[in-house]
Amino acid sequence: MKYFLNLAALLLSLVLVGCASTTPGKHSDTYTLATTPGELGVRADNNPPGLRTPVYPNGGLRALPNLTLNSLPVRALTPPSDMWDRIRRGFAMPDLDNDLVHDREQWYATRPDYVQRMTDRGGKYLFYIVEELERRDMPTELALLPFIESAFNPQAVSSARAAGMWQFMPATGKNFELKQNMFRDDRRDVLASTRAALDYMQRLYGMFGDWQLALAAYNWGEGSVSRAIAKNKKLGLGTSYLDLKMPMETQFYVPKLQAVKNIVSDPAKFNTTLPSIGNHPYFQTVDIRHDIDVDLAAKLAEVSMSDFRALNPSASKPVLLAAGTPSILLPWDNAEVFQANLEAYGGSRLASWTAWIVPTTLKPADAASRFNMSENELRDVNNIKGRMLIRAGSTLLVRRDSSVLQDVSNHVADNGQLTLAPEVVLRKTTVKAGKKDSAASLAKRYGLNVAEVARWNNVSVSAAFKAGQKIVVYLPARAARAANASHASKTTLPAKTARSSKSASPPKSAKVSVSKKAAAASKKSAPTKKKK
């Protein structure tokens, strides 16, 4: 200790010696020495020249320049008690107070069961959304927007085809890189749709400089809001959210959010109890390296199928493709369980489904028979309704043969699409041959294959028919009606001499195909409607 005291004293003495040896008239670091009484100012004392003394300036005091200081938010010393408290602390949008807000407050307050259901659903996603909002320095009111859009249901689909908790339209989703294909719809994906929604709202705020107008544009469209603002400016009217003339849905949009904000701010005031949501992550991301059935993934994670679907709503098919969905979300404690169970899994394969590119246009029944599937199973898993044909080049989900070892490729997983066309319903139609008609001439007239016409009438392909002879052909419904009408107008016989049967079908031995020419003929003969 004595050693350190001596060392400090030695250093102090060296400093004092250095100060005393300052050359008069030279500039030191802090003070300037005056060599004459009026040179720079007046000395504070009568110390001899060479000693460092403070110097005061002559004349009046000069004002300090104005400086702009950026205010920083004061951070609380204690962490938020739960997610609701954390959301309240981040409120930053101006409040709205009008009759529409009060109307929506009353609506929610009188439906406690509905509020309970949507807040229970939202509990799975709020932590992640608030984290993203805080990271982007955005108002935390926006975390409540899915309550308005979808009641926090990631599987919600509107009548206008908007999907997911943030309700993206197909085109808008594509603009924000949300993939929509045969195997996934990122508009429903928790992470992808949240990223896109916040990107979109940041862009809208950059355009309008006002969060209420940005939300109006999110609901109504940026072009519509821009035109409404331009119209009001031209008329000399205000351009705030309340000044614009908007559709009823958009007029209620921000008031709905304000009503939910008010309930979250003071639930007791509205006789509402918010469910407890801890201020911690609900889920975490887990990578998958191979295609795996959804039911197996849920089983290995030891979570219910409903909980698995709630966190992975974009996985609408019974299989997860590693190339298209390289990661899944699992409850925080179940992620490690999944990894351990996956490593210990002794099954022969993880996926019982694969993708198949349809080589030619097929009926669902014909496609199903190639993979030992029932037609109903193929229709259900690929969502094929009614009398439809599967067009060539489409991607189908089919049963995976034991010999298929490789996973679905990146290209198919990212671009697979299913294209359907209405199945042409053929009717057995009886027509009358004209003079010099033959199998070839009738086939050409109706756009049919001459071999089929010959087979249907049990004649050779070179056969000629007598005038008035009844000939059987199979035509699309419209073409059949046109043929009946044409032949009825050319004969004095009753119209039933040229008739069709709805229940009839071509002989099993005949492979029926209707040419584009026949389809065109049927359209040409059918009555048309004017477009409005």
PDB file of C-alpha atoms in Angstrom, residues 96-249:
ATOM      1  CA  LEU A  96     -59.195   7.943 -32.296  1.00  0.00           C
ATOM      2  CA  ASP A  97     -62.340   8.847 -30.378  1.00  0.00           C
ATOM      3  CA  ASN A  98     -65.665   8.887 -32.204  1.00  0.00           C
ATOM      4  CA  ASP A  99     -68.999   7.097 -32.387  1.00  0.00           C
ATOM      5  CA  LEU A 100     -67.627   4.277 -34.535  1.00  0.00           C
ATOM      6  CA  VAL A 101     -65.014   3.486 -31.883  1.00  0.00           C
ATOM      7  CA  HIS A 102     -67.666   3.438 -29.154  1.00  0.00           C
ATOM      8  CA  ASP A 103     -69.858   1.207 -31.315  1.00  0.00           C
ATOM      9  CA  ARG A 104     -67.074  -1.350 -31.740  1.00  0.00           C
ATOM     10  CA  GLU A 105     -66.170  -1.188 -28.046  1.00  0.00           C
ATOM     11  CA  GLN A 106     -69.730  -2.134 -27.219  1.00  0.00           C
ATOM     12  CA  TRP A 107     -69.713  -4.884 -29.844  1.00  0.00           C
ATOM     13  CA  TYR A 108     -66.619  -6.582 -28.396  1.00  0.00           C
ATOM     14  CA  ALA A 109     -67.622  -5.994 -24.772  1.00  0.00           C
ATOM     15  CA  THR A 110     -70.923  -7.816 -25.287  1.00  0.00           C
ATOM     16  CA  ARG A 111     -69.198 -10.848 -26.835  1.00  0.00           C
ATOM     17  CA  PRO A 112     -66.782 -12.101 -24.174  1.00  0.00           C
ATOM     18  CA  ASP A 113     -66.726 -15.636 -25.611  1.00  0.00           C
ATOM     19  CA  TYR A 114     -65.594 -14.331 -29.001  1.00  0.00           C
ATOM     20  CA  VAL A 115     -62.898 -12.140 -27.412  1.00  0.00           C
ATOM     21  CA  GLN A 116     -61.737 -15.116 -25.340  1.00  0.00           C
ATOM     22  CA  ARG A 117     -61.405 -17.372 -28.403  1.00  0.00           C
ATOM     23  CA  MET A 118     -59.457 -14.917 -30.502  1.00  0.00           C
ATOM     24  CA  THR A 119     -57.128 -13.873 -27.660  1.00  0.00           C
ATOM     25  CA  ASP A 120     -56.457 -17.531 -26.859  1.00  0.00           C
ATOM     26  CA  ARG A 121     -55.479 -18.099 -30.500  1.00  0.00           C
ATOM     27  CA  GLY A 122     -53.389 -14.934 -30.570  1.00  0.00           C
ATOM     28  CA  GLY A 123     -51.391 -16.059 -27.552  1.00  0.00           C
ATOM     29  CA  LYS A 124     -49.379 -18.415 -29.750  1.00  0.00           C
ATOM     30  CA  TYR A 125     -48.176 -15.620 -32.043  1.00  0.00           C
ATOM     31  CA  LEU A 126     -48.102 -12.343 -30.081  1.00  0.00           C
ATOM     32  CA  PHE A 127     -44.573 -12.666 -28.692  1.00  0.00           C
ATOM     33  CA  TYR A 128     -43.072 -13.151 -32.144  1.00  0.00           C
ATOM     34  CA  ILE A 129     -45.099 -10.322 -33.697  1.00  0.00           C
ATOM     35  CA  VAL A 130     -44.251  -7.858 -30.916  1.00  0.00           C
ATOM     36  CA  GLU A 131     -40.563  -8.799 -31.160  1.00  0.00           C
ATOM     37  CA  GLU A 132     -40.634  -7.985 -34.874  1.00  0.00           C
ATOM     38  CA  LEU A 133     -42.471  -4.693 -34.306  1.00  0.00           C
ATOM     39  CA  GLU A 134     -39.999  -3.573 -31.652  1.00  0.00           C
ATOM     40  CA  ARG A 135     -37.059  -4.565 -33.827  1.00  0.00           C
ATOM     41  CA  ARG A 136     -38.458  -2.354 -36.616  1.00  0.00           C
ATOM     42  CA  ASP A 137     -39.433   0.453 -34.168  1.00  0.00           C
ATOM     43  CA  MET A 138     -43.099   0.201 -35.184  1.00  0.00           C
ATOM     44  CA  PRO A 139     -46.160   0.853 -32.938  1.00  0.00           C
ATOM     45  CA  THR A 140     -47.203  -2.237 -31.005  1.00  0.00           C
ATOM     46  CA  GLU A 141     -50.878  -1.490 -31.767  1.00  0.00           C
ATOM     47  CA  LEU A 142     -50.149  -3.272 -35.044  1.00  0.00           C
ATOM     48  CA  ALA A 143     -49.772  -6.546 -33.123  1.00  0.00           C
ATOM     49  CA  LEU A 144     -53.533  -6.323 -32.521  1.00  0.00           C
ATOM     50  CA  LEU A 145     -54.376  -5.999 -36.223  1.00  0.00           C
ATOM     51  CA  PRO A 146     -54.864  -9.772 -36.786  1.00  0.00           C
ATOM     52  CA  PHE A 147     -57.727  -9.549 -34.266  1.00  0.00           C
ATOM     53  CA  ILE A 148     -59.444  -7.296 -36.808  1.00  0.00           C
ATOM     54  CA  GLU A 149     -58.336  -9.131 -39.946  1.00  0.00           C
ATOM     55  CA  SER A 150     -58.920 -12.763 -39.042  1.00  0.00           C
ATOM     56  CA  ALA A 151     -59.584 -13.089 -35.294  1.00  0.00           C
ATOM     57  CA  PHE A 152     -56.021 -14.506 -35.273  1.00  0.00           C
ATOM     58  CA  ASN A 153     -57.054 -17.514 -37.348  1.00  0.00           C
ATOM     59  CA  PRO A 154     -54.195 -18.349 -39.776  1.00  0.00           C
ATOM     60  CA  GLN A 155     -56.546 -20.591 -41.781  1.00  0.00           C
ATOM     61  CA  ALA A 156     -59.083 -17.810 -42.399  1.00  0.00           C
ATOM     62  CA  VAL A 157     -60.152 -17.248 -46.015  1.00  0.00           C
ATOM     63  CA  SER A 158     -62.391 -14.345 -47.025  1.00  0.00           C
ATOM     64  CA  SER A 159     -65.010 -14.301 -49.764  1.00  0.00           C
ATOM     65  CA  ALA A 160     -62.535 -12.242 -51.829  1.00  0.00           C
ATOM     66  CA  ARG A 161     -59.897 -15.030 -51.473  1.00  0.00           C
ATOM     67  CA  ALA A 162     -57.746 -13.172 -48.919  1.00  0.00           C
ATOM     68  CA  ALA A 163     -56.028 -15.750 -46.697  1.00  0.00           C
ATOM     69  CA  GLY A 164     -54.121 -16.074 -43.441  1.00  0.00           C
ATOM     70  CA  MET A 165     -54.063 -14.127 -40.188  1.00  0.00           C
ATOM     71  CA  TRP A 166     -52.958 -10.979 -42.082  1.00  0.00           C
ATOM     72  CA  GLN A 167     -55.474 -11.585 -44.932  1.00  0.00           C
ATOM     73  CA  PHE A 168     -53.291 -11.241 -48.020  1.00  0.00           C
ATOM     74  CA  MET A 169     -54.912 -11.280 -51.443  1.00  0.00           C
ATOM     75  CA  PRO A 170     -53.192 -13.664 -53.915  1.00  0.00           C
ATOM     76  CA  ALA A 171     -51.647 -10.893 -56.027  1.00  0.00           C
ATOM     77  CA  THR A 172     -50.483  -8.825 -53.046  1.00  0.00           C
ATOM     78  CA  GLY A 173     -48.990 -11.940 -51.479  1.00  0.00           C
ATOM     79  CA  LYS A 174     -46.963 -12.600 -54.612  1.00  0.00           C
ATOM     80  CA  ASN A 175     -45.751  -8.997 -54.624  1.00  0.00           C
ATOM     81  CA  PHE A 176     -44.303  -9.619 -51.166  1.00  0.00           C
ATOM     82  CA  GLU A 177     -42.735 -12.981 -52.069  1.00  0.00           C
ATOM     83  CA  LEU A 178     -45.333 -15.193 -50.406  1.00  0.00           C
ATOM     84  CA  LYS A 179     -45.231 -18.460 -52.353  1.00  0.00           C
ATOM     85  CA  GLN A 180     -48.544 -20.000 -53.372  1.00  0.00           C
ATOM     86  CA  ASN A 181     -48.393 -23.371 -55.052  1.00  0.00           C
ATOM     87  CA  MET A 182     -49.661 -26.922 -54.915  1.00  0.00           C
ATOM     88  CA  PHE A 183     -47.957 -27.701 -51.599  1.00  0.00           C
ATOM     89  CA  ARG A 184     -47.880 -24.472 -49.596  1.00  0.00           C
ATOM     90  CA  ASP A 185     -49.498 -21.084 -49.224  1.00  0.00           C
ATOM     91  CA  ASP A 186     -47.182 -18.678 -47.423  1.00  0.00           C
ATOM     92  CA  ARG A 187     -50.079 -16.281 -46.848  1.00  0.00           C
ATOM     93  CA  ARG A 188     -50.959 -18.675 -44.042  1.00  0.00           C
ATOM     94  CA  ASP A 189     -47.393 -19.138 -42.815  1.00  0.00           C
ATOM     95  CA  VAL A 190     -46.830 -17.462 -39.427  1.00  0.00           C
ATOM     96  CA  LEU A 191     -43.293 -16.167 -40.055  1.00  0.00           C
ATOM     97  CA  ALA A 192     -43.544 -15.402 -43.776  1.00  0.00           C
ATOM     98  CA  SER A 193     -46.914 -13.621 -43.609  1.00  0.00           C
ATOM     99  CA  THR A 194     -45.872 -11.534 -40.583  1.00  0.00           C
ATOM    100  CA  ARG A 195     -42.699 -10.440 -42.356  1.00  0.00           C
ATOM    101  CA  ALA A 196     -44.688  -9.509 -45.458  1.00  0.00           C
ATOM    102  CA  ALA A 197     -47.408  -7.676 -43.509  1.00  0.00           C
ATOM    103  CA  LEU A 198     -44.918  -5.526 -41.614  1.00  0.00           C
ATOM    104  CA  ASP A 199     -42.964  -4.848 -44.807  1.00  0.00           C
ATOM    105  CA  TYR A 200     -46.181  -3.725 -46.474  1.00  0.00           C
ATOM    106  CA  MET A 201     -47.260  -1.484 -43.588  1.00  0.00           C
ATOM    107  CA  GLN A 202     -43.826   0.129 -43.384  1.00  0.00           C
ATOM    108  CA  ARG A 203     -44.036   0.893 -47.087  1.00  0.00           C
ATOM    109  CA  LEU A 204     -47.530   2.365 -46.697  1.00  0.00           C
ATOM    110  CA  TYR A 205     -46.409   4.515 -43.758  1.00  0.00           C
ATOM    111  CA  GLY A 206     -43.530   5.756 -45.892  1.00  0.00           C
ATOM    112  CA  MET A 207     -46.035   6.715 -48.599  1.00  0.00           C
ATOM    113  CA  PHE A 208     -48.583   8.521 -46.403  1.00  0.00           C
ATOM    114  CA  GLY A 209     -46.613   9.511 -43.283  1.00  0.00           C
ATOM    115  CA  ASP A 210     -49.600   8.631 -41.098  1.00  0.00           C
ATOM    116  CA  TRP A 211     -50.409   5.282 -39.485  1.00  0.00           C
ATOM    117  CA  GLN A 212     -54.173   5.690 -39.776  1.00  0.00           C
ATOM    118  CA  LEU A 213     -53.903   6.374 -43.507  1.00  0.00           C
ATOM    119  CA  ALA A 214     -51.430   3.482 -43.822  1.00  0.00           C
ATOM    120  CA  LEU A 215     -53.985   1.147 -42.232  1.00  0.00           C
ATOM    121  CA  ALA A 216     -56.731   2.475 -44.491  1.00  0.00           C
ATOM    122  CA  ALA A 217     -54.490   1.671 -47.463  1.00  0.00           C
ATOM    123  CA  TYR A 218     -53.781  -1.806 -46.056  1.00  0.00           C
ATOM    124  CA  ASN A 219     -57.521  -2.458 -46.069  1.00  0.00           C
ATOM    125  CA  TRP A 220     -58.680  -0.467 -49.102  1.00  0.00           C
ATOM    126  CA  GLY A 221     -55.563  -0.332 -51.271  1.00  0.00           C
ATOM    127  CA  GLU A 222     -52.877   2.315 -51.595  1.00  0.00           C
ATOM    128  CA  GLY A 223     -54.220   3.482 -54.954  1.00  0.00           C
ATOM    129  CA  SER A 224     -57.711   4.049 -53.560  1.00  0.00           C
ATOM    130  CA  VAL A 225     -56.400   6.072 -50.604  1.00  0.00           C
ATOM    131  CA  SER A 226     -54.116   8.122 -52.860  1.00  0.00           C
ATOM    132  CA  ARG A 227     -57.026   8.966 -55.157  1.00  0.00           C
ATOM    133  CA  ALA A 228     -59.240   9.916 -52.206  1.00  0.00           C
ATOM    134  CA  ILE A 229     -56.517  12.228 -50.864  1.00  0.00           C
ATOM    135  CA  ALA A 230     -55.998  13.818 -54.285  1.00  0.00           C
ATOM    136  CA  LYS A 231     -59.755  14.382 -54.627  1.00  0.00           C
ATOM    137  CA  ASN A 232     -59.989  16.095 -51.224  1.00  0.00           C
ATOM    138  CA  LYS A 233     -56.985  18.288 -52.004  1.00  0.00           C
ATOM    139  CA  LYS A 234     -58.623  19.394 -55.240  1.00  0.00           C
ATOM    140  CA  LEU A 235     -61.793  20.306 -53.322  1.00  0.00           C
ATOM    141  CA  GLY A 236     -59.844  22.083 -50.593  1.00  0.00           C
ATOM    142  CA  LEU A 237     -60.852  19.516 -47.965  1.00  0.00           C
ATOM    143  CA  GLY A 238     -58.815  17.819 -45.265  1.00  0.00           C
ATOM    144  CA  THR A 239     -56.802  14.694 -46.007  1.00  0.00           C
ATOM    145  CA  SER A 240     -56.761  12.874 -42.670  1.00  0.00           C
ATOM    146  CA  TYR A 241     -58.315   9.457 -42.121  1.00  0.00           C
ATOM    147  CA  LEU A 242     -61.581  10.989 -40.852  1.00  0.00           C
ATOM    148  CA  ASP A 243     -61.748  13.462 -43.753  1.00  0.00           C
ATOM    149  CA  LEU A 244     -61.682  10.902 -46.563  1.00  0.00           C
ATOM    150  CA  LYS A 245     -64.762   9.365 -48.140  1.00  0.00           C
ATOM    151  CA  MET A 246     -64.181   5.607 -47.889  1.00  0.00           C
ATOM    152  CA  PRO A 247     -66.191   2.379 -48.096  1.00  0.00           C
ATOM    153  CA  MET A 248     -68.000   1.375 -44.926  1.00  0.00           C
ATOM    154  CA  GLU A 249     -65.538  -1.461 -44.231  1.00  0.00           C
TER     155      GLU A 249
END
